[in-house]
A tleap script that builds the chain and sets N, CA, C and O, in Angstrom:
source leaprc.protein.ff14SB
mol = sequence {
  NMET LEU LEU THR SER LEU ILE LEU GLY GLN
  ALA LEU ARG GLU GLY PRO THR THR TYR HIE
  ARG ILE THR GLY ALA VAL ALA ALA TYR LEU
  PHE LEU GLY VAL ILE TRP SER LEU ALA TYR
  TYR LEU VAL THR ILE TRP ILE PRO GLY ALA
  PHE ARG HIE SER GLY ILE PHE ASN PRO GLY
  ASP ARG GLU SER LEU GLN SER GLN LEU PHE
  TYR PHE SER PHE VAL THR LEU THR THR LEU
  GLY TYR GLY ASP ILE VAL ALA VAL HIE PRO
  ILE VAL ARG MET LEU VAL ILE LEU GLU GLY
  VAL MET GLY ASN PHE SER LEU ARG CSER
}
set mol.1.N position { -10.315 1.227 6.221 }
set mol.1.CA position { -10.412 -0.211 6.058 }
set mol.1.C position { -11.867 -0.660 6.015 }
set mol.1.O position { -12.208 -1.609 5.309 }
set mol.2.N position { -12.719 0.018 6.764 }
set mol.2.CA position { -14.128 -0.332 6.768 }
set mol.2.C position { -14.736 -0.129 5.379 }
set mol.2.O position { -15.504 -0.962 4.899 }
set mol.3.N position { -14.384 0.978 4.749 }
set mol.3.CA position { -14.878 1.246 3.398 }
set mol.3.C position { -14.422 0.169 2.427 }
set mol.3.O position { -15.200 -0.298 1.595 }
set mol.4.N position { -13.170 -0.220 2.535 }
set mol.4.CA position { -12.642 -1.273 1.668 }
set mol.4.C position { -13.386 -2.579 1.900 }
set mol.4.O position { -13.710 -3.288 0.948 }
set mol.5.N position { -13.659 -2.899 3.162 }
set mol.5.CA position { -14.383 -4.131 3.486 }
set mol.5.C position { -15.796 -4.101 2.919 }
set mol.5.O position { -16.280 -5.104 2.394 }
set mol.6.N position { -16.457 -2.954 3.026 }
set mol.6.CA position { -17.810 -2.844 2.489 }
set mol.6.C position { -17.827 -2.991 0.972 }
set mol.6.O position { -18.682 -3.680 0.416 }
set mol.7.N position { -16.881 -2.342 0.310 }
set mol.7.CA position { -16.814 -2.426 -1.153 }
set mol.7.C position { -16.521 -3.859 -1.591 }
set mol.7.O position { -17.158 -4.377 -2.508 }
set mol.8.N position { -15.555 -4.494 -0.931 }
set mol.8.CA position { -15.221 -5.875 -1.300 }
set mol.8.C position { -16.366 -6.827 -0.982 }
set mol.8.O position { -16.598 -7.788 -1.717 }
set mol.9.N position { -17.083 -6.566 0.107 }
set mol.9.CA position { -18.244 -7.400 0.446 }
set mol.9.C position { -19.284 -7.389 -0.658 }
set mol.9.O position { -19.864 -8.424 -0.985 }
set mol.10.N position { -19.520 -6.217 -1.233 }
set mol.10.CA position { -20.474 -6.103 -2.333 }
set mol.10.C position { -19.916 -6.706 -3.620 }
set mol.10.O position { -20.639 -7.352 -4.377 }
set mol.11.N position { -18.641 -6.490 -3.856 }
set mol.11.CA position { -18.032 -6.966 -5.109 }
set mol.11.C position { -17.898 -8.484 -5.145 }
set mol.11.O position { -17.969 -9.081 -6.219 }
set mol.12.N position { -17.706 -9.116 -3.990 }
set mol.12.CA position { -17.425 -10.549 -3.963 }
set mol.12.C position { -18.616 -11.401 -3.543 }
set mol.12.O position { -18.471 -12.612 -3.372 }
set mol.13.N position { -19.788 -10.797 -3.373 }
set mol.13.CA position { -20.952 -11.597 -2.982 }
set mol.13.C position { -21.396 -12.479 -4.153 }
set mol.13.O position { -20.950 -12.299 -5.286 }
set mol.14.N position { -22.272 -13.423 -3.862 }
set mol.14.CA position { -22.751 -14.333 -4.906 }
set mol.14.C position { -23.562 -13.584 -5.936 }
set mol.14.O position { -24.236 -12.600 -5.633 }
set mol.15.N position { -23.485 -14.064 -7.146 }
set mol.15.CA position { -24.254 -13.452 -8.216 }
set mol.15.C position { -23.396 -13.259 -9.447 }
set mol.15.O position { -22.219 -13.617 -9.461 }
set mol.16.N position { -23.994 -12.691 -10.481 }
set mol.16.CA position { -23.252 -12.515 -11.732 }
set mol.16.C position { -22.175 -11.434 -11.619 }
set mol.16.O position { -22.295 -10.495 -10.833 }
set mol.17.N position { -21.145 -11.588 -12.405 }
set mol.17.CA position { -20.086 -10.587 -12.463 }
set mol.17.C position { -20.576 -9.433 -13.324 }
set mol.17.O position { -20.937 -9.607 -14.488 }
set mol.18.N position { -20.578 -8.248 -12.718 }
set mol.18.CA position { -21.060 -7.065 -13.431 }
set mol.18.C position { -19.954 -6.014 -13.475 }
set mol.18.O position { -18.929 -6.132 -12.803 }
set mol.19.N position { -20.186 -5.007 -14.268 }
set mol.19.CA position { -19.257 -3.887 -14.367 }
set mol.19.C position { -19.056 -3.232 -13.001 }
set mol.19.O position { -17.935 -2.867 -12.648 }
set mol.20.N position { -20.128 -3.082 -12.236 }
set mol.20.CA position { -20.043 -2.440 -10.926 }
set mol.20.C position { -19.217 -3.262 -9.941 }
set mol.20.O position { -18.493 -2.702 -9.118 }
set mol.21.N position { -19.321 -4.556 -10.021 }
set mol.21.CA position { -18.517 -5.415 -9.139 }
set mol.21.C position { -17.033 -5.318 -9.479 }
set mol.21.O position { -16.187 -5.255 -8.587 }
set mol.22.N position { -16.733 -5.308 -10.746 }
set mol.22.CA position { -15.329 -5.214 -11.168 }
set mol.22.C position { -14.740 -3.872 -10.761 }
set mol.22.O position { -13.639 -3.819 -10.212 }
set mol.23.N position { -15.463 -2.784 -11.025 }
set mol.23.CA position { -14.943 -1.463 -10.644 }
set mol.23.C position { -14.854 -1.326 -9.131 }
set mol.23.O position { -13.952 -0.656 -8.628 }
set mol.24.N position { -15.765 -1.943 -8.400 }
set mol.24.CA position { -15.690 -1.929 -6.939 }
set mol.24.C position { -14.454 -2.655 -6.427 }
set mol.24.O position { -13.783 -2.182 -5.509 }
set mol.25.N position { -14.155 -3.804 -7.021 }
set mol.25.CA position { -12.972 -4.564 -6.617 }
set mol.25.C position { -11.691 -3.799 -6.938 }
set mol.25.O position { -10.754 -3.790 -6.139 }
set mol.26.N position { -11.649 -3.160 -8.104 }
set mol.26.CA position { -10.473 -2.364 -8.479 }
set mol.26.C position { -10.323 -1.171 -7.542 }
set mol.26.O position { -9.215 -0.852 -7.111 }
set mol.27.N position { -11.437 -0.513 -7.227 }
set mol.27.CA position { -11.393 0.635 -6.313 }
set mol.27.C position { -10.899 0.211 -4.931 }
set mol.27.O position { -10.103 0.920 -4.317 }
set mol.28.N position { -11.361 -0.932 -4.438 }
set mol.28.CA position { -10.917 -1.422 -3.125 }
set mol.28.C position { -9.423 -1.727 -3.149 }
set mol.28.O position { -8.709 -1.411 -2.197 }
set mol.29.N position { -8.953 -2.332 -4.219 }
set mol.29.CA position { -7.529 -2.661 -4.345 }
set mol.29.C position { -6.677 -1.389 -4.351 }
set mol.29.O position { -5.651 -1.321 -3.674 }
set mol.30.N position { -7.105 -0.385 -5.116 }
set mol.30.CA position { -6.375 0.882 -5.152 }
set mol.30.C position { -6.436 1.600 -3.802 }
set mol.30.O position { -5.463 2.226 -3.383 }
set mol.31.N position { -7.562 1.508 -3.138 }
set mol.31.CA position { -7.710 2.126 -1.827 }
set mol.31.C position { -6.769 1.478 -0.810 }
set mol.31.O position { -6.246 2.157 0.074 }
set mol.32.N position { -6.553 0.166 -0.935 }
set mol.32.CA position { -5.587 -0.512 -0.059 }
set mol.32.C position { -4.191 0.090 -0.216 }
set mol.32.O position { -3.492 0.314 0.772 }
set mol.33.N position { -3.791 0.349 -1.451 }
set mol.33.CA position { -2.483 0.957 -1.680 }
set mol.33.C position { -2.364 2.329 -1.050 }
set mol.33.O position { -1.316 2.675 -0.504 }
set mol.34.N position { -3.428 3.113 -1.119 }
set mol.34.CA position { -3.428 4.448 -0.514 }
set mol.34.C position { -3.350 4.345 1.010 }
set mol.34.O position { -2.611 5.097 1.646 }
set mol.35.N position { -4.107 3.422 1.593 }
set mol.35.CA position { -4.080 3.231 3.046 }
set mol.35.C position { -2.681 2.831 3.504 }
set mol.35.O position { -2.176 3.360 4.494 }
set mol.36.N position { -2.056 1.902 2.789 }
set mol.36.CA position { -0.711 1.467 3.163 }
set mol.36.C position { 0.304 2.603 3.026 }
set mol.36.O position { 1.202 2.728 3.859 }
set mol.37.N position { 0.174 3.424 1.996 }
set mol.37.CA position { 1.112 4.543 1.854 }
set mol.37.C position { 0.965 5.517 3.012 }
set mol.37.O position { 1.959 6.069 3.484 }
set mol.38.N position { -0.255 5.736 3.475 }
set mol.38.CA position { -0.478 6.581 4.646 }
set mol.38.C position { 0.142 5.951 5.891 }
set mol.38.O position { 0.748 6.650 6.704 }
set mol.39.N position { -0.006 4.644 6.044 }
set mol.39.CA position { 0.593 3.946 7.185 }
set mol.39.C position { 2.117 4.082 7.165 }
set mol.39.O position { 2.732 4.338 8.200 }
set mol.40.N position { 2.723 3.912 5.989 }
set mol.40.CA position { 4.177 4.072 5.880 }
set mol.40.C position { 4.599 5.500 6.203 }
set mol.40.O position { 5.625 5.718 6.847 }
set mol.41.N position { 3.819 6.455 5.761 }
set mol.41.CA position { 4.134 7.860 6.041 }
set mol.41.C position { 4.104 8.131 7.551 }
set mol.41.O position { 5.001 8.780 8.088 }
set mol.42.N position { 3.075 7.633 8.222 }
set mol.42.CA position { 2.973 7.833 9.673 }
set mol.42.C position { 4.120 7.151 10.414 }
set mol.42.O position { 4.675 7.712 11.359 }
set mol.43.N position { 4.471 5.955 9.986 }
set mol.43.CA position { 5.589 5.247 10.617 }
set mol.43.C position { 6.900 5.979 10.365 }
set mol.43.O position { 7.755 6.033 11.249 }
set mol.44.N position { 7.071 6.542 9.172 }
set mol.44.CA position { 8.297 7.273 8.847 }
set mol.44.C position { 8.427 8.536 9.692 }
set mol.44.O position { 9.531 8.917 10.082 }
set mol.45.N position { 7.304 9.179 9.973 }
set mol.45.CA position { 7.347 10.336 10.868 }
set mol.45.C position { 7.714 9.889 12.280 }
set mol.45.O position { 8.473 10.565 12.974 }
set mol.46.N position { 7.175 8.753 12.699 }
set mol.46.CA position { 7.429 8.217 14.039 }
set mol.46.C position { 8.850 7.647 14.153 }
set mol.46.O position { 9.498 7.807 15.187 }
set mol.47.N position { 9.335 6.984 13.096 }
set mol.47.CA position { 10.657 6.358 13.090 }
set mol.47.C position { 11.440 6.898 11.890 }
set mol.47.O position { 11.417 6.284 10.823 }
set mol.48.N position { 12.127 8.022 12.041 }
set mol.48.CA position { 12.934 8.533 10.922 }
set mol.48.C position { 14.006 7.519 10.518 }
set mol.48.O position { 14.608 6.873 11.376 }
set mol.49.N position { 14.237 7.385 9.237 }
set mol.49.CA position { 15.239 6.445 8.746 }
set mol.49.C position { 14.719 5.029 8.629 }
set mol.49.O position { 15.510 4.095 8.496 }
set mol.50.N position { 13.397 4.841 8.675 }
set mol.50.CA position { 12.819 3.497 8.576 }
set mol.50.C position { 12.961 2.925 7.169 }
set mol.50.O position { 12.888 1.711 6.975 }
set mol.51.N position { 13.164 3.805 6.190 }
set mol.51.CA position { 13.348 3.385 4.804 }
set mol.51.C position { 14.687 3.892 4.297 }
set mol.51.O position { 15.166 4.943 4.723 }
set mol.52.N position { 15.288 3.138 3.386 }
set mol.52.CA position { 16.513 3.571 2.715 }
set mol.52.C position { 16.174 3.760 1.241 }
set mol.52.O position { 15.560 2.897 0.613 }
set mol.53.N position { 16.588 4.911 0.700 }
set mol.53.CA position { 16.301 5.257 -0.689 }
set mol.53.C position { 17.603 5.252 -1.486 }
set mol.53.O position { 18.621 5.762 -1.018 }
set mol.54.N position { 17.572 4.683 -2.678 }
set mol.54.CA position { 18.790 4.627 -3.487 }
set mol.54.C position { 18.991 5.879 -4.323 }
set mol.54.O position { 20.107 6.144 -4.771 }
set mol.55.N position { 17.939 6.651 -4.542 }
set mol.55.CA position { 18.054 7.842 -5.381 }
set mol.55.C position { 18.211 9.106 -4.555 }
set mol.55.O position { 18.459 9.054 -3.350 }
set mol.56.N position { 18.065 10.232 -5.219 }
set mol.56.CA position { 18.134 11.523 -4.550 }
set mol.56.C position { 16.825 11.716 -3.802 }
set mol.56.O position { 15.742 11.649 -4.384 }
set mol.57.N position { 16.945 11.954 -2.504 }
set mol.57.CA position { 15.758 12.078 -1.680 }
set mol.57.C position { 16.046 13.047 -0.542 }
set mol.57.O position { 17.036 12.903 0.175 }
set mol.58.N position { 15.184 14.021 -0.386 }
set mol.58.CA position { 15.315 14.991 0.694 }
set mol.58.C position { 14.346 14.611 1.807 }
set mol.58.O position { 13.140 14.800 1.647 }
set mol.59.N position { 14.832 14.078 2.937 }
set mol.59.CA position { 13.946 13.611 3.999 }
set mol.59.C position { 13.084 14.723 4.604 }
set mol.59.O position { 12.034 14.432 5.178 }
set mol.60.N position { 13.497 15.979 4.491 }
set mol.60.CA position { 12.724 17.075 5.050 }
set mol.60.C position { 11.552 17.487 4.183 }
set mol.60.O position { 10.676 18.214 4.650 }
set mol.61.N position { 11.509 17.049 2.947 }
set mol.61.CA position { 10.439 17.399 2.019 }
set mol.61.C position { 9.295 16.402 2.170 }
set mol.61.O position { 9.354 15.299 1.627 }
set mol.62.N position { 8.259 16.787 2.903 }
set mol.62.CA position { 7.148 15.874 3.204 }
set mol.62.C position { 6.360 15.475 1.959 }
set mol.62.O position { 5.893 14.340 1.859 }
set mol.63.N position { 6.211 16.391 1.019 }
set mol.63.CA position { 5.475 16.073 -0.203 }
set mol.63.C position { 6.217 15.017 -1.017 }
set mol.63.O position { 5.604 14.095 -1.555 }
set mol.64.N position { 7.517 15.153 -1.102 }
set mol.64.CA position { 8.327 14.163 -1.801 }
set mol.64.C position { 8.277 12.816 -1.072 }
set mol.64.O position { 8.200 11.760 -1.700 }
set mol.65.N position { 8.322 12.873 0.250 }
set mol.65.CA position { 8.244 11.651 1.048 }
set mol.65.C position { 6.917 10.940 0.804 }
set mol.65.O position { 6.895 9.721 0.634 }
set mol.66.N position { 5.818 11.680 0.786 }
set mol.66.CA position { 4.507 11.077 0.545 }
set mol.66.C position { 4.441 10.410 -0.829 }
set mol.66.O position { 3.923 9.302 -0.963 }
set mol.67.N position { 4.964 11.085 -1.837 }
set mol.67.CA position { 4.906 10.500 -3.178 }
set mol.67.C position { 5.805 9.266 -3.288 }
set mol.67.O position { 5.444 8.295 -3.954 }
set mol.68.N position { 6.965 9.299 -2.644 }
set mol.68.CA position { 7.850 8.131 -2.656 }
set mol.68.C position { 7.202 6.942 -1.954 }
set mol.68.O position { 7.299 5.811 -2.429 }
set mol.69.N position { 6.545 7.196 -0.826 }
set mol.69.CA position { 5.905 6.109 -0.086 }
set mol.69.C position { 4.643 5.609 -0.797 }
set mol.69.O position { 4.292 4.435 -0.675 }
set mol.70.N position { 3.968 6.476 -1.526 }
set mol.70.CA position { 2.842 6.067 -2.359 }
set mol.70.C position { 3.334 5.089 -3.433 }
set mol.70.O position { 2.745 4.029 -3.648 }
set mol.71.N position { 4.413 5.466 -4.090 }
set mol.71.CA position { 5.043 4.599 -5.095 }
set mol.71.C position { 5.462 3.269 -4.461 }
set mol.71.O position { 5.177 2.200 -5.000 }
set mol.72.N position { 6.143 3.346 -3.311 }
set mol.72.CA position { 6.615 2.138 -2.635 }
set mol.72.C position { 5.447 1.226 -2.266 }
set mol.72.O position { 5.544 0.006 -2.402 }
set mol.73.N position { 4.349 1.811 -1.801 }
set mol.73.CA position { 3.191 1.028 -1.402 }
set mol.73.C position { 2.640 0.220 -2.575 }
set mol.73.O position { 2.342 -0.965 -2.426 }
set mol.74.N position { 2.506 0.848 -3.727 }
set mol.74.CA position { 1.951 0.116 -4.868 }
set mol.74.C position { 2.943 -0.888 -5.448 }
set mol.74.O position { 2.534 -1.926 -5.968 }
set mol.75.N position { 4.221 -0.597 -5.368 }
set mol.75.CA position { 5.231 -1.577 -5.789 }
set mol.75.C position { 5.165 -2.798 -4.868 }
set mol.75.O position { 5.320 -3.932 -5.321 }
set mol.76.N position { 4.937 -2.563 -3.591 }
set mol.76.CA position { 4.836 -3.656 -2.628 }
set mol.76.C position { 3.516 -4.403 -2.778 }
set mol.76.O position { 3.500 -5.634 -2.769 }
set mol.77.N position { 2.415 -3.678 -2.915 }
set mol.77.CA position { 1.090 -4.300 -3.027 }
set mol.77.C position { 1.015 -5.214 -4.243 }
set mol.77.O position { 0.395 -6.276 -4.185 }
set mol.78.N position { 1.638 -4.810 -5.335 }
set mol.78.CA position { 1.637 -5.629 -6.541 }
set mol.78.C position { 2.765 -6.656 -6.543 }
set mol.78.O position { 2.912 -7.419 -7.498 }
set mol.79.N position { 3.550 -6.675 -5.492 }
set mol.79.CA position { 4.694 -7.586 -5.286 }
set mol.79.C position { 5.739 -7.483 -6.389 }
set mol.79.O position { 6.370 -8.480 -6.740 }
set mol.80.N position { 5.926 -6.289 -6.936 }
set mol.80.CA position { 6.989 -6.079 -7.918 }
set mol.80.C position { 8.353 -6.013 -7.238 }
set mol.80.O position { 9.278 -6.719 -7.638 }
set mol.81.N position { 8.483 -5.173 -6.215 }
set mol.81.CA position { 9.704 -5.092 -5.424 }
set mol.81.C position { 10.941 -4.690 -6.195 }
set mol.81.O position { 11.855 -5.499 -6.348 }
set mol.82.N position { 10.998 -3.465 -6.684 }
set mol.82.CA position { 12.154 -3.005 -7.451 }
set mol.82.C position { 13.427 -2.886 -6.616 }
set mol.82.O position { 14.520 -3.100 -7.140 }
set mol.83.N position { 13.314 -2.554 -5.346 }
set mol.83.CA position { 14.483 -2.455 -4.485 }
set mol.83.C position { 15.089 -1.070 -4.403 }
set mol.83.O position { 16.116 -0.894 -3.747 }
set mol.84.N position { 14.490 -0.078 -5.049 }
set mol.84.CA position { 15.030 1.281 -4.964 }
set mol.84.C position { 14.681 1.948 -3.643 }
set mol.84.O position { 15.369 2.880 -3.226 }
set mol.85.N position { 13.637 1.495 -2.982 }
set mol.85.CA position { 13.297 1.913 -1.632 }
set mol.85.C position { 13.216 0.641 -0.803 }
set mol.85.O position { 12.523 -0.306 -1.173 }
set mol.86.N position { 13.933 0.622 0.326 }
set mol.86.CA position { 14.023 -0.591 1.127 }
set mol.86.C position { 13.625 -0.283 2.563 }
set mol.86.O position { 14.069 0.711 3.137 }
set mol.87.N position { 12.789 -1.134 3.138 }
set mol.87.CA position { 12.430 -1.019 4.550 }
set mol.87.C position { 13.582 -1.566 5.384 }
set mol.87.O position { 13.983 -2.717 5.212 }
set mol.88.N position { 14.111 -0.750 6.282 }
set mol.88.CA position { 15.251 -1.194 7.078 }
set mol.88.C position { 14.913 -1.395 8.550 }
set mol.88.O position { 15.643 -2.094 9.252 }
set mol.89.N position { 13.834 -0.805 9.031 }
set mol.89.CA position { 13.434 -0.966 10.426 }
set mol.89.C position { 12.551 -2.214 10.558 }
set mol.89.O position { 11.710 -2.458 9.693 }
set mol.90.N position { 12.727 -3.009 11.627 }
set mol.90.CA position { 11.957 -4.264 11.756 }
set mol.90.C position { 10.436 -4.073 11.737 }
set mol.90.O position { 9.724 -4.905 11.175 }
set mol.91.N position { 9.936 -3.012 12.329 }
set mol.91.CA position { 8.487 -2.776 12.330 }
set mol.91.C position { 7.998 -2.542 10.902 }
set mol.91.O position { 6.972 -3.083 10.490 }
set mol.92.N position { 8.738 -1.736 10.158 }
set mol.92.CA position { 8.343 -1.444 8.777 }
set mol.92.C position { 8.467 -2.689 7.919 }
set mol.92.O position { 7.647 -2.906 7.027 }
set mol.93.N position { 9.467 -3.504 8.169 }
set mol.93.CA position { 9.603 -4.743 7.405 }
set mol.93.C position { 8.388 -5.647 7.598 }
set mol.93.O position { 7.915 -6.268 6.646 }
set mol.94.N position { 7.885 -5.721 8.827 }
set mol.94.CA position { 6.695 -6.528 9.084 }
set mol.94.C position { 5.479 -5.958 8.349 }
set mol.94.O position { 4.662 -6.713 7.824 }
set mol.95.N position { 5.358 -4.628 8.313 }
set mol.95.CA position { 4.263 -3.997 7.585 }
set mol.95.C position { 4.358 -4.293 6.091 }
set mol.95.O position { 3.350 -4.551 5.432 }
set mol.96.N position { 5.573 -4.253 5.572 }
set mol.96.CA position { 5.789 -4.528 4.145 }
set mol.96.C position { 5.407 -5.967 3.816 }
set mol.96.O position { 4.779 -6.224 2.789 }
set mol.97.N position { 5.777 -6.888 4.668 }
set mol.97.CA position { 5.396 -8.294 4.457 }
set mol.97.C position { 3.877 -8.436 4.470 }
set mol.97.O position { 3.303 -9.125 3.627 }
set mol.98.N position { 3.237 -7.784 5.426 }
set mol.98.CA position { 1.780 -7.851 5.522 }
set mol.98.C position { 1.112 -7.276 4.280 }
set mol.98.O position { 0.138 -7.841 3.784 }
set mol.99.N position { 1.626 -6.157 3.772 }
set mol.99.CA position { 1.044 -5.576 2.566 }
set mol.99.C position { 1.249 -6.496 1.358 }
set mol.99.O position { 0.339 -6.666 0.547 }
set mol.100.N position { 2.420 -7.078 1.241 }
set mol.100.CA position { 2.677 -7.988 0.126 }
set mol.100.C position { 1.759 -9.199 0.154 }
set mol.100.O position { 1.245 -9.617 -0.884 }
set mol.101.N position { 1.553 -9.760 1.329 }
set mol.101.CA position { 0.650 -10.905 1.460 }
set mol.101.C position { -0.778 -10.476 1.155 }
set mol.101.O position { -1.514 -11.182 0.467 }
set mol.102.N position { -1.165 -9.309 1.674 }
set mol.102.CA position { -2.513 -8.796 1.428 }
set mol.102.C position { -2.729 -8.549 -0.072 }
set mol.102.O position { -3.796 -8.858 -0.604 }
set mol.103.N position { -1.742 -8.006 -0.736 }
set mol.103.CA position { -1.846 -7.766 -2.175 }
set mol.103.C position { -1.940 -9.053 -2.953 }
set mol.103.O position { -2.673 -9.139 -3.939 }
set mol.104.N position { -1.198 -10.059 -2.511 }
set mol.104.CA position { -1.242 -11.357 -3.167 }
set mol.104.C position { -2.597 -12.010 -3.023 }
set mol.104.O position { -3.128 -12.557 -3.990 }
set mol.105.N position { -3.168 -11.963 -1.827 }
set mol.105.CA position { -4.477 -12.588 -1.601 }
set mol.105.C position { -5.595 -11.831 -2.300 }
set mol.105.O position { -6.539 -12.443 -2.799 }
set mol.106.N position { -5.496 -10.500 -2.341 }
set mol.106.CA position { -6.571 -9.741 -2.982 }
set mol.106.C position { -6.564 -9.945 -4.503 }
set mol.106.O position { -7.607 -9.834 -5.147 }
set mol.107.N position { -5.412 -10.237 -5.067 }
set mol.107.CA position { -5.356 -10.535 -6.503 }
set mol.107.C position { -5.949 -11.907 -6.814 }
set mol.107.O position { -6.455 -12.140 -7.912 }
set mol.108.N position { -5.884 -12.797 -5.855 }
set mol.108.CA position { -6.346 -14.175 -6.070 }
set mol.108.C position { -7.843 -14.340 -5.817 }
set mol.108.O position { -8.442 -15.328 -6.243 }
set mol.109.N position { -8.446 -13.375 -5.124 }
set mol.109.CA position { -9.875 -13.516 -4.760 }
set mol.109.C position { -10.781 -13.430 -5.957 }
set mol.109.O position { -12.000 -13.530 -5.817 }
savepdb mol mol.pdb
quit
């Protein structure tokens, strides 16, 4: 989060809009999605069954779980919300709301 804050601080400071500022803002936004996917992964390890998946999913396959949560994080961050993966635990639901709000505000900045 510190890295994201530093990048956004440089990208959003006063001055002309440059290529470096735009790429910095995009990098910070993408980094937020990665951070959230890691948070979801850690919560899923701590609370098994925190998410419900509509497709074929093997909960014991950690690599598959990471990729599914990476996908879910970016779907949530961009506020698309397809509904194929659903947060069912109250703690995870609060995290999902926070990510959606964060994604909405970062797009508006």
